[in-house]
Short mmCIF file of C-alpha atoms in Angstrom, two decimals:
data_model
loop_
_atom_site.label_atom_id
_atom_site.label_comp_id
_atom_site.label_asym_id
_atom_site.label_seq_id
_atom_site.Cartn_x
_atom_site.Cartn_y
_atom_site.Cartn_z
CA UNK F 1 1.45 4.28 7.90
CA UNK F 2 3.47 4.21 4.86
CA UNK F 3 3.43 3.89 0.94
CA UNK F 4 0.79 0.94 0.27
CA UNK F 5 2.47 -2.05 -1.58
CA UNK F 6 0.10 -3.54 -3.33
CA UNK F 7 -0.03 -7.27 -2.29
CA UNK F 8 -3.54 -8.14 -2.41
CA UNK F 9 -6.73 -6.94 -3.90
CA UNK F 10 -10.50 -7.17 -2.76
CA UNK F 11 -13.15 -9.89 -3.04
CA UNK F 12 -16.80 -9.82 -2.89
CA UNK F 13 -19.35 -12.68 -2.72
CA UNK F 14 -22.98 -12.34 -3.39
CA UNK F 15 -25.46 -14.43 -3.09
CA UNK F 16 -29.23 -15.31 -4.63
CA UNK F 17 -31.70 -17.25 -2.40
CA UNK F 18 -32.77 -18.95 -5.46
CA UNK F 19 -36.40 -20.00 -3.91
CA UNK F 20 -37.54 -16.70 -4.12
CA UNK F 21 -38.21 -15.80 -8.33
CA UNK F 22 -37.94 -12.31 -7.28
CA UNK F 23 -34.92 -11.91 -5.19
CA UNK F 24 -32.05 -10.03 -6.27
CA UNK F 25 -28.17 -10.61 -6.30
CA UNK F 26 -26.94 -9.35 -2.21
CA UNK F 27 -24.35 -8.73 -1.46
CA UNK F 28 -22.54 -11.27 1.12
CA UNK F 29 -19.19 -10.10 1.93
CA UNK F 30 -16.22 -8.06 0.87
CA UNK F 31 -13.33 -9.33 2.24
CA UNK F 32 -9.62 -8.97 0.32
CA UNK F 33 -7.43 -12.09 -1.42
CA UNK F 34 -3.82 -12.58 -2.22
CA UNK F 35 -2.95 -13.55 -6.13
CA UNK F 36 -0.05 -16.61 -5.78
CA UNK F 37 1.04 -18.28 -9.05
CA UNK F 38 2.01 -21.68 -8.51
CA UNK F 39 3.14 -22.36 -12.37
CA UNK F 40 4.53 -25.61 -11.34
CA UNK F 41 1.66 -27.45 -10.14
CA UNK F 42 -1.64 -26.34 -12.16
CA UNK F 43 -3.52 -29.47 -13.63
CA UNK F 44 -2.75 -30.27 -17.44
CA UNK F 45 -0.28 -28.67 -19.44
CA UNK F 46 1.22 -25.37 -17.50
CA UNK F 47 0.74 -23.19 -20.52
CA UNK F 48 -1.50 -24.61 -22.77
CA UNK F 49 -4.64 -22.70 -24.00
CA UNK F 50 -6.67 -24.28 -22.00
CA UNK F 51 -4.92 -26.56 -18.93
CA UNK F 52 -4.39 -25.88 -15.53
CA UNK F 53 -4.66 -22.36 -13.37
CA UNK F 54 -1.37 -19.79 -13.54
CA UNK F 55 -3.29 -17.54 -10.48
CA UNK F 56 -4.12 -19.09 -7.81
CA UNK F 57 -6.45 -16.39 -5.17
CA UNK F 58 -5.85 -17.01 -1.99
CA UNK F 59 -8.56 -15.93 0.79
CA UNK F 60 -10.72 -16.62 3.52
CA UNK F 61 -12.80 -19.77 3.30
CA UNK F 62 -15.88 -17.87 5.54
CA UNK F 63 -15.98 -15.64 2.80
CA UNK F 64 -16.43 -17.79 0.02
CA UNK F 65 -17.93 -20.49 1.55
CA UNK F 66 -20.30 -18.70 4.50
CA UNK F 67 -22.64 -22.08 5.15
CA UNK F 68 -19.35 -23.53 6.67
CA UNK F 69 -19.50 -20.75 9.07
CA UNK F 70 -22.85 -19.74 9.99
CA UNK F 71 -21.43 -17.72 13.17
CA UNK F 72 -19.62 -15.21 11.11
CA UNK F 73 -23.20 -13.47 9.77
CA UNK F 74 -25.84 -11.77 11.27
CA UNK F 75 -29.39 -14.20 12.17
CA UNK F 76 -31.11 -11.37 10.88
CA UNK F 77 -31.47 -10.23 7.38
CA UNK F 78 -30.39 -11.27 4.02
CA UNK F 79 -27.65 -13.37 5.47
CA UNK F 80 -30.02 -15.62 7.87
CA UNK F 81 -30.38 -17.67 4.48
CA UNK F 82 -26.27 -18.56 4.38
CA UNK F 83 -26.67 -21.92 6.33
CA UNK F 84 -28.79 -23.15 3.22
CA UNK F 85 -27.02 -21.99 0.13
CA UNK F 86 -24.28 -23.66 -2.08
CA UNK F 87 -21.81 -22.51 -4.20
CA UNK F 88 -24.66 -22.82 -7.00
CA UNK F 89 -25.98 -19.70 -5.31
CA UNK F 90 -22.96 -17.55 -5.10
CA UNK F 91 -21.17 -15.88 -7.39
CA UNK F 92 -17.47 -14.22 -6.45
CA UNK F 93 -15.52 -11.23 -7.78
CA UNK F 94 -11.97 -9.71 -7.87
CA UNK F 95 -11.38 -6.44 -7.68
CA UNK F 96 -8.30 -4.13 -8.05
CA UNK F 97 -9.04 -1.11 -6.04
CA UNK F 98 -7.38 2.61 -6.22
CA UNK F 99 -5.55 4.07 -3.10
CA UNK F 100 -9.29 6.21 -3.11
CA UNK F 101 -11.33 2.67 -2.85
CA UNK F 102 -12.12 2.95 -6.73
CA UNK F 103 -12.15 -0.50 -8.76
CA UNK F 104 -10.05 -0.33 -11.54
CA UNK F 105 -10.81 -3.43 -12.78
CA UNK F 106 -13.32 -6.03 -12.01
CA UNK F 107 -13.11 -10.16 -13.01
CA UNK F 108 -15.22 -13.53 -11.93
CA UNK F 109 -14.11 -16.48 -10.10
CA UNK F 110 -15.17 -19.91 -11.15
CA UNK F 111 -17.35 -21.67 -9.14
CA UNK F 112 -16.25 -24.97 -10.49
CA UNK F 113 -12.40 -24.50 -9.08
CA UNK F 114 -13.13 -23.31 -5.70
CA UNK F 115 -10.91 -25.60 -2.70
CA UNK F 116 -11.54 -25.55 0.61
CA UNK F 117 -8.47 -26.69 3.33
CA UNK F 118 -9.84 -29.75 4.50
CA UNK F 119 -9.25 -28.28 8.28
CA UNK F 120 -11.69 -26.01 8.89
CA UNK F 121 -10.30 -24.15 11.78
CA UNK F 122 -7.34 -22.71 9.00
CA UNK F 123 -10.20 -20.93 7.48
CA UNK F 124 -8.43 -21.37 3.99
CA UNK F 125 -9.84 -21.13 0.25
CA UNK F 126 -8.38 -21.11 -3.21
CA UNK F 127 -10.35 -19.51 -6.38
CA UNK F 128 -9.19 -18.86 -9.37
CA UNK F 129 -10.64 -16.53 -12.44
CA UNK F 130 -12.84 -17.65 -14.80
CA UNK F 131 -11.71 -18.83 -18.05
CA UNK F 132 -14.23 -16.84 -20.46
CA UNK F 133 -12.76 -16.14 -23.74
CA UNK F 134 -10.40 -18.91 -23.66
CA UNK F 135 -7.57 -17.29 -21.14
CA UNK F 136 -8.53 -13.85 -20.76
CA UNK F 137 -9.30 -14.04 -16.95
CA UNK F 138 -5.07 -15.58 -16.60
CA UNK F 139 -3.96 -13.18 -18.91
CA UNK F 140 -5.40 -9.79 -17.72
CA UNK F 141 -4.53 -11.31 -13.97
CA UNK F 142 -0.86 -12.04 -15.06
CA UNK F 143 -0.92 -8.39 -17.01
CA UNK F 144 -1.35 -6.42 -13.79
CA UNK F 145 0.97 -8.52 -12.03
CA UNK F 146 3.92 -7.41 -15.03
CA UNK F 147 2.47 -3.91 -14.74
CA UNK F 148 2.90 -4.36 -11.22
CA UNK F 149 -0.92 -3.21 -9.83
CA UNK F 150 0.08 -6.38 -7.83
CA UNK F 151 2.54 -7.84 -6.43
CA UNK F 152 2.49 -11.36 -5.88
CA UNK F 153 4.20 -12.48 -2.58
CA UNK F 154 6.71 -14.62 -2.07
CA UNK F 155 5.64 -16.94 1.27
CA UNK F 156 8.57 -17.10 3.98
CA UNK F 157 9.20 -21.43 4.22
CA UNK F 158 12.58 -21.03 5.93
CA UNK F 159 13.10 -18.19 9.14
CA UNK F 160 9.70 -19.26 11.73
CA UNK F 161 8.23 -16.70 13.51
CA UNK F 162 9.03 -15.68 16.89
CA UNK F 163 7.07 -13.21 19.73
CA UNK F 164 8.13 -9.80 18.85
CA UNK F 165 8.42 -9.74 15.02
CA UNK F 166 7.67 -7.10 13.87
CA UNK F 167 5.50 -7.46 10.78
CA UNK F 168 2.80 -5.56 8.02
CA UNK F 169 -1.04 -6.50 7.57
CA UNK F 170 -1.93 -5.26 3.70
CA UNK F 171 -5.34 -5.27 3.52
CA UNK F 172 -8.89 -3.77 2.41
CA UNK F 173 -10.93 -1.76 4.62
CA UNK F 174 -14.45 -1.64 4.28
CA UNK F 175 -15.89 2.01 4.55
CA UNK F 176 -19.70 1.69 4.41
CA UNK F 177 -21.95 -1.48 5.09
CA UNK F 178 -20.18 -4.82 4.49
CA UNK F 179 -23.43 -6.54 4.53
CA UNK F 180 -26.29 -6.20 2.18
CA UNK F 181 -29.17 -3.24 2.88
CA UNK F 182 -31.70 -2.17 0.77
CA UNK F 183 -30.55 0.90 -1.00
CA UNK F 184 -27.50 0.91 0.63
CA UNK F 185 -24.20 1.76 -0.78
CA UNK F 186 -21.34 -0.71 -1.60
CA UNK F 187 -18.86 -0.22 0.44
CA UNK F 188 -15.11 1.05 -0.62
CA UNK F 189 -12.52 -1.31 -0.04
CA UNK F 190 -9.47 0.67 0.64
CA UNK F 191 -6.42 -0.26 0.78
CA UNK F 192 -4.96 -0.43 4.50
CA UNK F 193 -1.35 -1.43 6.30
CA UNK F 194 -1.00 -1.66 9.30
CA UNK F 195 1.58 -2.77 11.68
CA UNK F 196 1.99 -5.22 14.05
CA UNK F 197 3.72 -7.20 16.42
CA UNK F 198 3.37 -10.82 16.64
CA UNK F 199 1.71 -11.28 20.69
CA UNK F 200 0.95 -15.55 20.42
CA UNK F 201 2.02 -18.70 18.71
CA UNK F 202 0.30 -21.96 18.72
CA UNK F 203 0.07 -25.00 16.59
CA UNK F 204 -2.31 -23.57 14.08
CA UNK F 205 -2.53 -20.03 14.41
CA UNK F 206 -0.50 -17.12 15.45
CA UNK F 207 -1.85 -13.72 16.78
CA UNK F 208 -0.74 -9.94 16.19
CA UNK F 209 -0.75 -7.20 18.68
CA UNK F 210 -1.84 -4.07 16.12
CA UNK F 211 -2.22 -1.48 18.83
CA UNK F 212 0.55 -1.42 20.94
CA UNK F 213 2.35 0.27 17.80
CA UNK F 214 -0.04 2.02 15.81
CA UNK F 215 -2.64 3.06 18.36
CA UNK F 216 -6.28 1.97 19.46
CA UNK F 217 -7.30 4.07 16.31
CA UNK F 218 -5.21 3.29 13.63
CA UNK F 219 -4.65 0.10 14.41
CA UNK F 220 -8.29 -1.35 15.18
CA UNK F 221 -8.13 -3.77 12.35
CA UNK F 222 -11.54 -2.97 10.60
CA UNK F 223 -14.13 -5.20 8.43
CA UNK F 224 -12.98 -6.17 4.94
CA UNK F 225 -9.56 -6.91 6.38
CA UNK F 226 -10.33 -10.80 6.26
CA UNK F 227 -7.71 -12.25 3.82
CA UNK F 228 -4.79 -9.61 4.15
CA UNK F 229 -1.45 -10.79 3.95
CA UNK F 230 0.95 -10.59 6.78
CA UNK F 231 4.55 -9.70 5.68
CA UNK F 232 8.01 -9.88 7.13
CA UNK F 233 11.02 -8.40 5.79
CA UNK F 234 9.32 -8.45 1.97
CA UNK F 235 7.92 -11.86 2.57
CA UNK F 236 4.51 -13.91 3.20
CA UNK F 237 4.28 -15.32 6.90
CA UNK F 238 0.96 -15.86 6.58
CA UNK F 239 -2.79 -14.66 6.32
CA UNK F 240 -5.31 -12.45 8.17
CA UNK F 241 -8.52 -15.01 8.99
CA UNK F 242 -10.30 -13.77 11.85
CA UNK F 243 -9.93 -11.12 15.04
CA UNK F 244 -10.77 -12.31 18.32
CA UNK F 245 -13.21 -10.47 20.14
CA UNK F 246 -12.43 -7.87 22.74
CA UNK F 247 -14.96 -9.34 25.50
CA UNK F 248 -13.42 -12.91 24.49
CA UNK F 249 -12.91 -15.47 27.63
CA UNK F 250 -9.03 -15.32 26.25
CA UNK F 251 -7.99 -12.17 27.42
CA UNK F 252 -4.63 -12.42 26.70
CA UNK F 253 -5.63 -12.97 23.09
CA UNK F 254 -8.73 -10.43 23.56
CA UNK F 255 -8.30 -7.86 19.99
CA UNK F 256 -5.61 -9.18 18.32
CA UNK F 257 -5.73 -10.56 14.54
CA UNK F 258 -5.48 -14.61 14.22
CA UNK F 259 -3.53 -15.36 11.23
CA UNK F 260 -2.77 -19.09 9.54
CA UNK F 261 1.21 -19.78 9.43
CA UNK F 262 2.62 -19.31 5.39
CA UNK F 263 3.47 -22.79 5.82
CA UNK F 264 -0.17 -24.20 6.08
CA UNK F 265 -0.85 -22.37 2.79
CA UNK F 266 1.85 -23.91 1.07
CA UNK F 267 0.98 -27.03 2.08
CA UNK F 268 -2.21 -26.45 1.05
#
């Protein structure tokens, strides 16, 4: 483990079951995003008050949009109601955390700019912040970025990836419940890396190896860390979606972290 670089920050959907007048906001999932500024291909005017996105969030589409992937939740609970809700029902929030799991600061996503990858097995979502107050949501996001609270990567289009890279998985960490209890506390998302070494590649997906270098302990890659950026050599290879279960039919594959190619997301 090393100095965190601060690539990415957290992300937490909640959800109201709106049939019931008395239910509350729960909380769905914390996951973390990556901030990418595409300047070049926003809609309207690049920077105009009020045309086109300059931050684009990059993160797990499971997280944002859960009825597309019913499996990922518990049956029981709060989240038994996912299959059934829309983005009408959610509401989404950015956070930058401190090293301690502390957020600094705190913004809304709009529900009305929310894109899913049309192949669902990528497991990819854009948001972007909402536009209250004209461009206050850009111009606090682009603030921290020129501060540099984040960092905003720069995705690797040209070297592919071969078995044995070594690579870095910055993350969040969720220490507490990640799904909603009564009384509960939220849970801190701190900030994690990790290393790893890439085990698989296929087609869509590649898969990282975290424990053969940092240990079953430190490198068990924990809840939260859905959405963390995988980087080589001070560049974006891809994204964290998923891990695959340790009593998976794949054994080969059996713990390691599946992660969609940089190339799919630029596509996207």
């Amino acid at each position: 483990m090393v100095r965190f670089q601060p690539w990415c920050m957290a992300v937490q959907t909640r959800f109201k079951w709106r049939h019931k007048e008395t239910d509350r906001w729960r909380r769905l999932m914390d996951a973390t995003c990556i901030p990418l500024d595409w300047c070049g291909q926003t809609r309207g005017p690049t920077f105009s008050q009020y045309g086109g996105h300059w931050t684009h969030l990059l993160t797990c589409a499971h997280v944002i949009c859960p009825w597309d992937y019913p499996n990922y939740y518990p049956t029981e609970g709060p989240t038994r109601f996912v299959s059934r809700i829309t983005l009408a029902d959610t509401m989404t929030q950015v956070r930058l955390v401190s090293m301690q799991g502390t957020a600094v600061y705190r913004h809304f996503t709009s529900n009305q700019h929310v894109y899913v990858h049309a192949n669902p097995r990528l497991d990819l979502c854009v948001v972007h912040p909402e536009q209250n107050l004209k461009r206050s949501g850009e111009m606090k996001m682009l603030w921290m970025q020129n501060e540099g609270y984040v960092i905003r990567p720069r995705l690797e289009l040209v070297e592919p990836l071969a078995v044995g890279d070594h690579v870095w998985i910055y993350g969040m960490t969720a220490h507490e419940s990640l799904f909603d209890e009564e009384k509960a506390p939220e849970p801190l998302m701190v900030p994690t890396g990790i290393r790893a070494k890439v085990h698989t590649l296929t087609r869509e997906h590649f898969f990282l190896d975290t424990t053969s270098l940092e240990g079953a302990d430190k490198g068990r890659i924990g809840m939260g860390m859905c959405g963390s950026v995988v980087m080589r050599n001070g560049r974006c290879v891809g994204m964290l979606t998923a891990t695959v279960h340790e009593e998976s039919k794949m054994q080969e594959l059996a713990g390691t972290g599946m992660c969609a190619y940089a190339s799919d997301i630029f596509d996207f």
